[in-house]
Amino acid sequence: MMKTLIINILLACFIKNAVCAQAPAVPQTDIVKKGKYTFTFINQDSKLDTALKQRIINTFFTVYPELANAYNKKTAKSVTFIIDTAYKGVAETDNGRVTISSHWMHLHPEDIDVITHEVMHIVQDYGNSVGPGWLTEGIADYVRYKFGVNNAAAGWSLPKYKPTQNYDNAYRITARFLLWTEEKVKPGIVKKLDKALRNHTYNDQTWQQLTGKTVDELWKMYSENPEV
């Protein structure tokens, strides 16, 4: 009887400890308000450096008001960030909520401007736009290039032109093409494209209407003299 009692006690302790070990950590939530913007920070990673956490918050309040002022003053006033321990990508944005991989931030703590890219998607707010995804992502990386606070330290830059590239490669390749178009052809075109996408007026003629050239013609010009 005593032997059975001891076994039952040990088994109960084992089960209790196993359950505790498997229980996920309770996320830490901070709500920060500055001016007209509210930033909700949900951290699932107990090992996230507190200094990095503060840098994330500071970056948001540095770049988001600037992006709102430059591109969309009606953008969301409340934004939620989640440091997700289970997320397998780098980052994603949906409906005013940004999810960032904690694994990525541990490996790339200087990549703070992933935040700049992601919050630009909130500012873009294209909804069910018929515009191309490559342009959406290209604008977000163009904005990261222009407004980013730590790109150099992160080793992030726009790539030099290569013959294998095309304007619809998205992200940094498209961003550099947009930069060239701003500098060489039509200053202010990124804001006009962004507005057209948000107003759902973007179509196959938009580039020609704004610059006098089709996007394919512009890319040919860019490929012949791609310096920025």
PDB file of C-alpha atoms in Angstrom:
ATOM      1  CA  MET A   1       0.000   0.000   0.000  1.00  0.00           C
ATOM      2  CA  MET A   2       2.780   2.440   0.944  1.00  0.00           C
ATOM      3  CA  LYS A   3       4.623   1.595  -2.300  1.00  0.00           C
ATOM      4  CA  THR A   4       1.475   2.284  -4.351  1.00  0.00           C
ATOM      5  CA  LEU A   5       0.940   5.613  -2.553  1.00  0.00           C
ATOM      6  CA  ILE A   6       4.502   6.731  -3.268  1.00  0.00           C
ATOM      7  CA  ILE A   7       4.159   5.792  -6.944  1.00  0.00           C
ATOM      8  CA  ASN A   8       0.892   7.740  -7.201  1.00  0.00           C
ATOM      9  CA  ILE A   9       2.474  10.813  -5.581  1.00  0.00           C
ATOM     10  CA  LEU A  10       5.477  10.672  -7.921  1.00  0.00           C
ATOM     11  CA  LEU A  11       3.190  10.205 -10.925  1.00  0.00           C
ATOM     12  CA  ALA A  12       1.055  13.193  -9.913  1.00  0.00           C
ATOM     13  CA  CYS A  13       4.159  15.346  -9.523  1.00  0.00           C
ATOM     14  CA  PHE A  14       5.450  14.238 -12.913  1.00  0.00           C
ATOM     15  CA  ILE A  15       2.142  15.060 -14.638  1.00  0.00           C
ATOM     16  CA  LYS A  16       1.951  18.455 -12.914  1.00  0.00           C
ATOM     17  CA  ASN A  17       5.504  19.349 -13.927  1.00  0.00           C
ATOM     18  CA  ALA A  18       4.972  18.164 -17.493  1.00  0.00           C
ATOM     19  CA  VAL A  19       1.847  20.296 -17.853  1.00  0.00           C
ATOM     20  CA  CYS A  20       3.652  23.309 -16.433  1.00  0.00           C
ATOM     21  CA  ALA A  21       6.560  22.755 -18.795  1.00  0.00           C
ATOM     22  CA  GLN A  22       4.236  22.625 -21.786  1.00  0.00           C
ATOM     23  CA  ALA A  23       2.156  25.662 -20.828  1.00  0.00           C
ATOM     24  CA  PRO A  24       2.966  28.651 -23.020  1.00  0.00           C
ATOM     25  CA  ALA A  25       4.326  31.769 -21.402  1.00  0.00           C
ATOM     26  CA  VAL A  26       1.758  34.464 -20.746  1.00  0.00           C
ATOM     27  CA  PRO A  27       2.313  37.271 -23.274  1.00  0.00           C
ATOM     28  CA  GLN A  28       3.345  40.623 -21.863  1.00  0.00           C
ATOM     29  CA  THR A  29       1.252  43.507 -23.148  1.00  0.00           C
ATOM     30  CA  ASP A  30       2.264  47.157 -23.069  1.00  0.00           C
ATOM     31  CA  ILE A  31       0.099  49.998 -24.339  1.00  0.00           C
ATOM     32  CA  VAL A  32       1.903  53.219 -25.202  1.00  0.00           C
ATOM     33  CA  LYS A  33       0.133  56.406 -26.261  1.00  0.00           C
ATOM     34  CA  LYS A  34       1.854  59.395 -27.828  1.00  0.00           C
ATOM     35  CA  GLY A  35      -0.134  62.189 -29.384  1.00  0.00           C
ATOM     36  CA  LYS A  36      -2.923  60.719 -31.485  1.00  0.00           C
ATOM     37  CA  TYR A  37      -1.322  57.281 -31.852  1.00  0.00           C
ATOM     38  CA  THR A  38      -1.664  54.216 -29.641  1.00  0.00           C
ATOM     39  CA  PHE A  39       0.826  51.370 -29.842  1.00  0.00           C
ATOM     40  CA  THR A  40      -0.088  48.011 -28.313  1.00  0.00           C
ATOM     41  CA  PHE A  41       2.948  45.780 -27.912  1.00  0.00           C
ATOM     42  CA  ILE A  42       2.265  42.076 -27.252  1.00  0.00           C
ATOM     43  CA  ASN A  43       5.418  40.135 -26.484  1.00  0.00           C
ATOM     44  CA  GLN A  44       5.281  36.336 -26.375  1.00  0.00           C
ATOM     45  CA  ASP A  45       9.053  36.029 -26.016  1.00  0.00           C
ATOM     46  CA  SER A  46      10.318  36.229 -22.443  1.00  0.00           C
ATOM     47  CA  LYS A  47      13.901  36.288 -23.763  1.00  0.00           C
ATOM     48  CA  LEU A  48      13.441  39.395 -25.913  1.00  0.00           C
ATOM     49  CA  ASP A  49      16.009  41.990 -24.920  1.00  0.00           C
ATOM     50  CA  THR A  50      14.333  44.916 -23.150  1.00  0.00           C
ATOM     51  CA  ALA A  51      16.540  47.394 -25.005  1.00  0.00           C
ATOM     52  CA  LEU A  52      15.425  45.890 -28.342  1.00  0.00           C
ATOM     53  CA  LYS A  53      11.821  46.135 -27.234  1.00  0.00           C
ATOM     54  CA  GLN A  54      12.269  49.820 -26.499  1.00  0.00           C
ATOM     55  CA  ARG A  55      13.940  50.362 -29.871  1.00  0.00           C
ATOM     56  CA  ILE A  56      10.931  48.794 -31.574  1.00  0.00           C
ATOM     57  CA  ILE A  57       8.580  51.137 -29.728  1.00  0.00           C
ATOM     58  CA  ASN A  58      10.779  54.157 -30.454  1.00  0.00           C
ATOM     59  CA  THR A  59      10.998  53.249 -34.134  1.00  0.00           C
ATOM     60  CA  PHE A  60       7.240  53.035 -34.428  1.00  0.00           C
ATOM     61  CA  PHE A  61       6.719  56.468 -32.932  1.00  0.00           C
ATOM     62  CA  THR A  62       9.480  57.908 -35.116  1.00  0.00           C
ATOM     63  CA  VAL A  63       8.405  56.579 -38.501  1.00  0.00           C
ATOM     64  CA  TYR A  64       4.649  55.996 -38.303  1.00  0.00           C
ATOM     65  CA  PRO A  65       3.629  59.642 -37.822  1.00  0.00           C
ATOM     66  CA  GLU A  66       6.004  60.633 -40.644  1.00  0.00           C
ATOM     67  CA  LEU A  67       4.517  58.049 -43.007  1.00  0.00           C
ATOM     68  CA  ALA A  68       0.989  59.041 -42.060  1.00  0.00           C
ATOM     69  CA  ASN A  69       1.765  62.695 -42.721  1.00  0.00           C
ATOM     70  CA  ALA A  70       3.455  61.942 -46.049  1.00  0.00           C
ATOM     71  CA  TYR A  71       1.068  59.352 -47.473  1.00  0.00           C
ATOM     72  CA  ASN A  72      -2.221  58.942 -45.636  1.00  0.00           C
ATOM     73  CA  LYS A  73      -3.358  61.225 -42.823  1.00  0.00           C
ATOM     74  CA  LYS A  74      -6.429  59.009 -42.345  1.00  0.00           C
ATOM     75  CA  THR A  75      -4.378  55.951 -41.469  1.00  0.00           C
ATOM     76  CA  ALA A  76      -5.213  53.896 -38.383  1.00  0.00           C
ATOM     77  CA  LYS A  77      -4.483  55.662 -35.099  1.00  0.00           C
ATOM     78  CA  SER A  78      -4.135  52.413 -33.158  1.00  0.00           C
ATOM     79  CA  VAL A  79      -1.584  49.766 -34.146  1.00  0.00           C
ATOM     80  CA  THR A  80      -0.835  46.379 -32.550  1.00  0.00           C
ATOM     81  CA  PHE A  81       2.537  44.634 -32.654  1.00  0.00           C
ATOM     82  CA  ILE A  82       3.028  40.982 -31.764  1.00  0.00           C
ATOM     83  CA  ILE A  83       6.407  39.365 -31.169  1.00  0.00           C
ATOM     84  CA  ASP A  84       5.397  35.818 -32.067  1.00  0.00           C
ATOM     85  CA  THR A  85       7.454  32.815 -30.987  1.00  0.00           C
ATOM     86  CA  ALA A  86       5.607  30.429 -33.328  1.00  0.00           C
ATOM     87  CA  TYR A  87       5.539  32.518 -36.506  1.00  0.00           C
ATOM     88  CA  LYS A  88       7.826  30.991 -39.166  1.00  0.00           C
ATOM     89  CA  GLY A  89       8.158  33.954 -41.530  1.00  0.00           C
ATOM     90  CA  VAL A  90       9.817  37.321 -40.934  1.00  0.00           C
ATOM     91  CA  ALA A  91       6.855  39.655 -40.563  1.00  0.00           C
ATOM     92  CA  GLU A  92       3.341  40.201 -41.852  1.00  0.00           C
ATOM     93  CA  THR A  93       0.649  42.829 -41.510  1.00  0.00           C
ATOM     94  CA  ASP A  94      -3.108  42.472 -41.491  1.00  0.00           C
ATOM     95  CA  ASN A  95      -5.837  44.875 -40.399  1.00  0.00           C
ATOM     96  CA  GLY A  96      -3.662  47.139 -38.257  1.00  0.00           C
ATOM     97  CA  ARG A  97      -1.782  44.253 -36.662  1.00  0.00           C
ATOM     98  CA  VAL A  98       1.893  43.508 -37.317  1.00  0.00           C
ATOM     99  CA  THR A  99       3.307  40.078 -36.472  1.00  0.00           C
ATOM    100  CA  ILE A 100       7.083  39.736 -36.247  1.00  0.00           C
ATOM    101  CA  SER A 101       9.030  36.528 -35.735  1.00  0.00           C
ATOM    102  CA  SER A 102      10.885  36.528 -32.433  1.00  0.00           C
ATOM    103  CA  HIS A 103      13.381  34.130 -34.004  1.00  0.00           C
ATOM    104  CA  TRP A 104      14.131  36.684 -36.736  1.00  0.00           C
ATOM    105  CA  MET A 105      14.609  39.489 -34.232  1.00  0.00           C
ATOM    106  CA  HIS A 106      17.027  37.369 -32.188  1.00  0.00           C
ATOM    107  CA  LEU A 107      19.070  36.634 -35.311  1.00  0.00           C
ATOM    108  CA  HIS A 108      18.801  40.165 -36.755  1.00  0.00           C
ATOM    109  CA  PRO A 109      18.447  42.620 -33.875  1.00  0.00           C
ATOM    110  CA  GLU A 110      19.566  45.525 -36.078  1.00  0.00           C
ATOM    111  CA  ASP A 111      16.773  44.911 -38.586  1.00  0.00           C
ATOM    112  CA  ILE A 112      14.544  47.438 -36.852  1.00  0.00           C
ATOM    113  CA  ASP A 113      13.295  48.838 -40.140  1.00  0.00           C
ATOM    114  CA  VAL A 114      11.332  45.710 -40.858  1.00  0.00           C
ATOM    115  CA  ILE A 115       8.923  47.759 -38.738  1.00  0.00           C
ATOM    116  CA  THR A 116       9.105  50.676 -41.182  1.00  0.00           C
ATOM    117  CA  HIS A 117       8.183  48.371 -44.059  1.00  0.00           C
ATOM    118  CA  GLU A 118       5.329  46.705 -42.191  1.00  0.00           C
ATOM    119  CA  VAL A 119       3.690  49.842 -40.800  1.00  0.00           C
ATOM    120  CA  MET A 120       3.757  51.321 -44.300  1.00  0.00           C
ATOM    121  CA  HIS A 121       1.363  48.524 -45.233  1.00  0.00           C
ATOM    122  CA  ILE A 122      -1.007  49.906 -42.596  1.00  0.00           C
ATOM    123  CA  VAL A 123      -0.613  53.391 -44.039  1.00  0.00           C
ATOM    124  CA  GLN A 124      -1.182  52.040 -47.557  1.00  0.00           C
ATOM    125  CA  ASP A 125      -4.565  50.581 -46.577  1.00  0.00           C
ATOM    126  CA  TYR A 126      -5.375  49.496 -50.135  1.00  0.00           C
ATOM    127  CA  GLY A 127      -8.143  47.116 -49.095  1.00  0.00           C
ATOM    128  CA  ASN A 128      -9.376  45.034 -52.009  1.00  0.00           C
ATOM    129  CA  SER A 129      -7.231  46.970 -54.465  1.00  0.00           C
ATOM    130  CA  VAL A 130      -6.892  45.676 -58.006  1.00  0.00           C
ATOM    131  CA  GLY A 131      -3.316  46.979 -58.054  1.00  0.00           C
ATOM    132  CA  PRO A 132      -0.390  44.558 -58.367  1.00  0.00           C
ATOM    133  CA  GLY A 133       1.240  43.098 -55.278  1.00  0.00           C
ATOM    134  CA  TRP A 134       4.727  43.803 -56.624  1.00  0.00           C
ATOM    135  CA  LEU A 135       4.000  47.535 -56.555  1.00  0.00           C
ATOM    136  CA  THR A 136       2.560  47.400 -53.041  1.00  0.00           C
ATOM    137  CA  GLU A 137       5.706  45.718 -51.737  1.00  0.00           C
ATOM    138  CA  GLY A 138       7.962  47.931 -53.845  1.00  0.00           C
ATOM    139  CA  ILE A 139       6.436  51.072 -52.361  1.00  0.00           C
ATOM    140  CA  ALA A 140       6.859  49.679 -48.836  1.00  0.00           C
ATOM    141  CA  ASP A 141      10.576  49.034 -49.451  1.00  0.00           C
ATOM    142  CA  TYR A 142      10.988  52.428 -51.144  1.00  0.00           C
ATOM    143  CA  VAL A 143       9.572  53.963 -47.968  1.00  0.00           C
ATOM    144  CA  ARG A 144      11.911  51.856 -45.861  1.00  0.00           C
ATOM    145  CA  TYR A 145      14.800  53.254 -47.913  1.00  0.00           C
ATOM    146  CA  LYS A 146      13.609  56.845 -47.491  1.00  0.00           C
ATOM    147  CA  PHE A 147      12.383  56.795 -43.885  1.00  0.00           C
ATOM    148  CA  GLY A 148      14.313  53.914 -42.290  1.00  0.00           C
ATOM    149  CA  VAL A 149      16.269  54.686 -39.121  1.00  0.00           C
ATOM    150  CA  ASN A 150      18.760  51.801 -39.059  1.00  0.00           C
ATOM    151  CA  ASN A 151      19.154  50.371 -42.563  1.00  0.00           C
ATOM    152  CA  ALA A 152      22.933  50.716 -42.724  1.00  0.00           C
ATOM    153  CA  ALA A 153      23.530  48.919 -39.426  1.00  0.00           C
ATOM    154  CA  ALA A 154      21.198  46.137 -40.568  1.00  0.00           C
ATOM    155  CA  GLY A 155      23.142  45.728 -43.816  1.00  0.00           C
ATOM    156  CA  TRP A 156      19.995  46.573 -45.780  1.00  0.00           C
ATOM    157  CA  SER A 157      20.199  48.514 -49.040  1.00  0.00           C
ATOM    158  CA  LEU A 158      18.698  48.706 -52.513  1.00  0.00           C
ATOM    159  CA  PRO A 159      20.416  46.295 -54.920  1.00  0.00           C
ATOM    160  CA  LYS A 160      22.265  47.464 -57.995  1.00  0.00           C
ATOM    161  CA  TYR A 161      20.587  46.810 -61.324  1.00  0.00           C
ATOM    162  CA  LYS A 162      21.160  43.439 -63.002  1.00  0.00           C
ATOM    163  CA  PRO A 163      19.930  42.339 -66.463  1.00  0.00           C
ATOM    164  CA  THR A 164      18.080  39.423 -64.866  1.00  0.00           C
ATOM    165  CA  GLN A 165      15.819  41.782 -62.898  1.00  0.00           C
ATOM    166  CA  ASN A 166      12.407  43.137 -63.834  1.00  0.00           C
ATOM    167  CA  TYR A 167      10.229  45.850 -62.341  1.00  0.00           C
ATOM    168  CA  ASP A 168       7.698  43.320 -61.058  1.00  0.00           C
ATOM    169  CA  ASN A 169      10.240  41.436 -58.930  1.00  0.00           C
ATOM    170  CA  ALA A 170       8.809  43.453 -55.988  1.00  0.00           C
ATOM    171  CA  TYR A 171      10.462  44.551 -52.734  1.00  0.00           C
ATOM    172  CA  ARG A 172      13.932  46.121 -53.080  1.00  0.00           C
ATOM    173  CA  ILE A 173      14.249  45.665 -56.852  1.00  0.00           C
ATOM    174  CA  THR A 174      10.988  47.489 -57.487  1.00  0.00           C
ATOM    175  CA  ALA A 175      11.902  50.041 -54.814  1.00  0.00           C
ATOM    176  CA  ARG A 176      15.105  50.962 -56.631  1.00  0.00           C
ATOM    177  CA  PHE A 177      13.186  51.334 -59.892  1.00  0.00           C
ATOM    178  CA  LEU A 178      10.759  53.651 -58.091  1.00  0.00           C
ATOM    179  CA  LEU A 179      13.683  55.656 -56.720  1.00  0.00           C
ATOM    180  CA  TRP A 180      15.137  56.003 -60.231  1.00  0.00           C
ATOM    181  CA  THR A 181      11.748  57.073 -61.622  1.00  0.00           C
ATOM    182  CA  GLU A 182      11.436  59.687 -58.867  1.00  0.00           C
ATOM    183  CA  GLU A 183      14.904  61.059 -59.608  1.00  0.00           C
ATOM    184  CA  LYS A 184      15.037  60.809 -63.394  1.00  0.00           C
ATOM    185  CA  VAL A 185      11.478  61.027 -64.679  1.00  0.00           C
ATOM    186  CA  LYS A 186       8.703  62.153 -62.334  1.00  0.00           C
ATOM    187  CA  PRO A 187       9.312  63.512 -58.830  1.00  0.00           C
ATOM    188  CA  GLY A 188       6.407  62.594 -56.550  1.00  0.00           C
ATOM    189  CA  ILE A 189       5.320  59.577 -58.568  1.00  0.00           C
ATOM    190  CA  VAL A 190       5.431  57.193 -55.591  1.00  0.00           C
ATOM    191  CA  LYS A 191       2.857  59.256 -53.698  1.00  0.00           C
ATOM    192  CA  LYS A 192       0.669  59.399 -56.812  1.00  0.00           C
ATOM    193  CA  LEU A 193       0.901  55.636 -57.318  1.00  0.00           C
ATOM    194  CA  ASP A 194       0.161  55.058 -53.652  1.00  0.00           C
ATOM    195  CA  LYS A 195      -2.904  57.302 -53.848  1.00  0.00           C
ATOM    196  CA  ALA A 196      -4.156  55.582 -56.998  1.00  0.00           C
ATOM    197  CA  LEU A 197      -3.831  52.184 -55.335  1.00  0.00           C
ATOM    198  CA  ARG A 198      -5.662  53.336 -52.216  1.00  0.00           C
ATOM    199  CA  ASN A 199      -8.439  54.986 -54.269  1.00  0.00           C
ATOM    200  CA  HIS A 200      -8.690  51.891 -56.497  1.00  0.00           C
ATOM    201  CA  THR A 201      -8.071  53.994 -59.622  1.00  0.00           C
ATOM    202  CA  TYR A 202      -4.810  52.267 -60.576  1.00  0.00           C
ATOM    203  CA  ASN A 203      -4.909  50.543 -63.974  1.00  0.00           C
ATOM    204  CA  ASP A 204      -2.690  49.609 -66.909  1.00  0.00           C
ATOM    205  CA  GLN A 205      -2.615  53.214 -68.104  1.00  0.00           C
ATOM    206  CA  THR A 206      -1.600  54.801 -64.791  1.00  0.00           C
ATOM    207  CA  TRP A 207       2.143  54.906 -65.464  1.00  0.00           C
ATOM    208  CA  GLN A 208       1.635  56.483 -68.878  1.00  0.00           C
ATOM    209  CA  GLN A 209      -0.819  59.008 -67.458  1.00  0.00           C
ATOM    210  CA  LEU A 210       1.699  60.047 -64.795  1.00  0.00           C
ATOM    211  CA  THR A 211       4.930  59.953 -66.806  1.00  0.00           C
ATOM    212  CA  GLY A 212       4.068  59.813 -70.515  1.00  0.00           C
ATOM    213  CA  LYS A 213       5.667  56.351 -70.651  1.00  0.00           C
ATOM    214  CA  THR A 214       4.414  52.833 -70.036  1.00  0.00           C
ATOM    215  CA  VAL A 215       6.026  50.933 -67.184  1.00  0.00           C
ATOM    216  CA  ASP A 216       7.788  48.713 -69.727  1.00  0.00           C
ATOM    217  CA  GLU A 217       9.195  51.753 -71.511  1.00  0.00           C
ATOM    218  CA  LEU A 218      10.378  53.190 -68.215  1.00  0.00           C
ATOM    219  CA  TRP A 219      12.056  49.923 -67.287  1.00  0.00           C
ATOM    220  CA  LYS A 220      13.882  49.892 -70.620  1.00  0.00           C
ATOM    221  CA  MET A 221      15.132  53.418 -69.925  1.00  0.00           C
ATOM    222  CA  TYR A 222      16.154  52.363 -66.430  1.00  0.00           C
ATOM    223  CA  SER A 223      18.026  49.294 -67.697  1.00  0.00           C
ATOM    224  CA  GLU A 224      20.024  51.487 -70.092  1.00  0.00           C
ATOM    225  CA  ASN A 225      21.033  54.007 -67.418  1.00  0.00           C
ATOM    226  CA  PRO A 226      20.215  52.639 -63.947  1.00  0.00           C
ATOM    227  CA  GLU A 227      22.375  54.906 -61.801  1.00  0.00           C
ATOM    228  CA  VAL A 228      20.641  56.644 -58.897  1.00  0.00           C
TER     229      VAL A 228
END
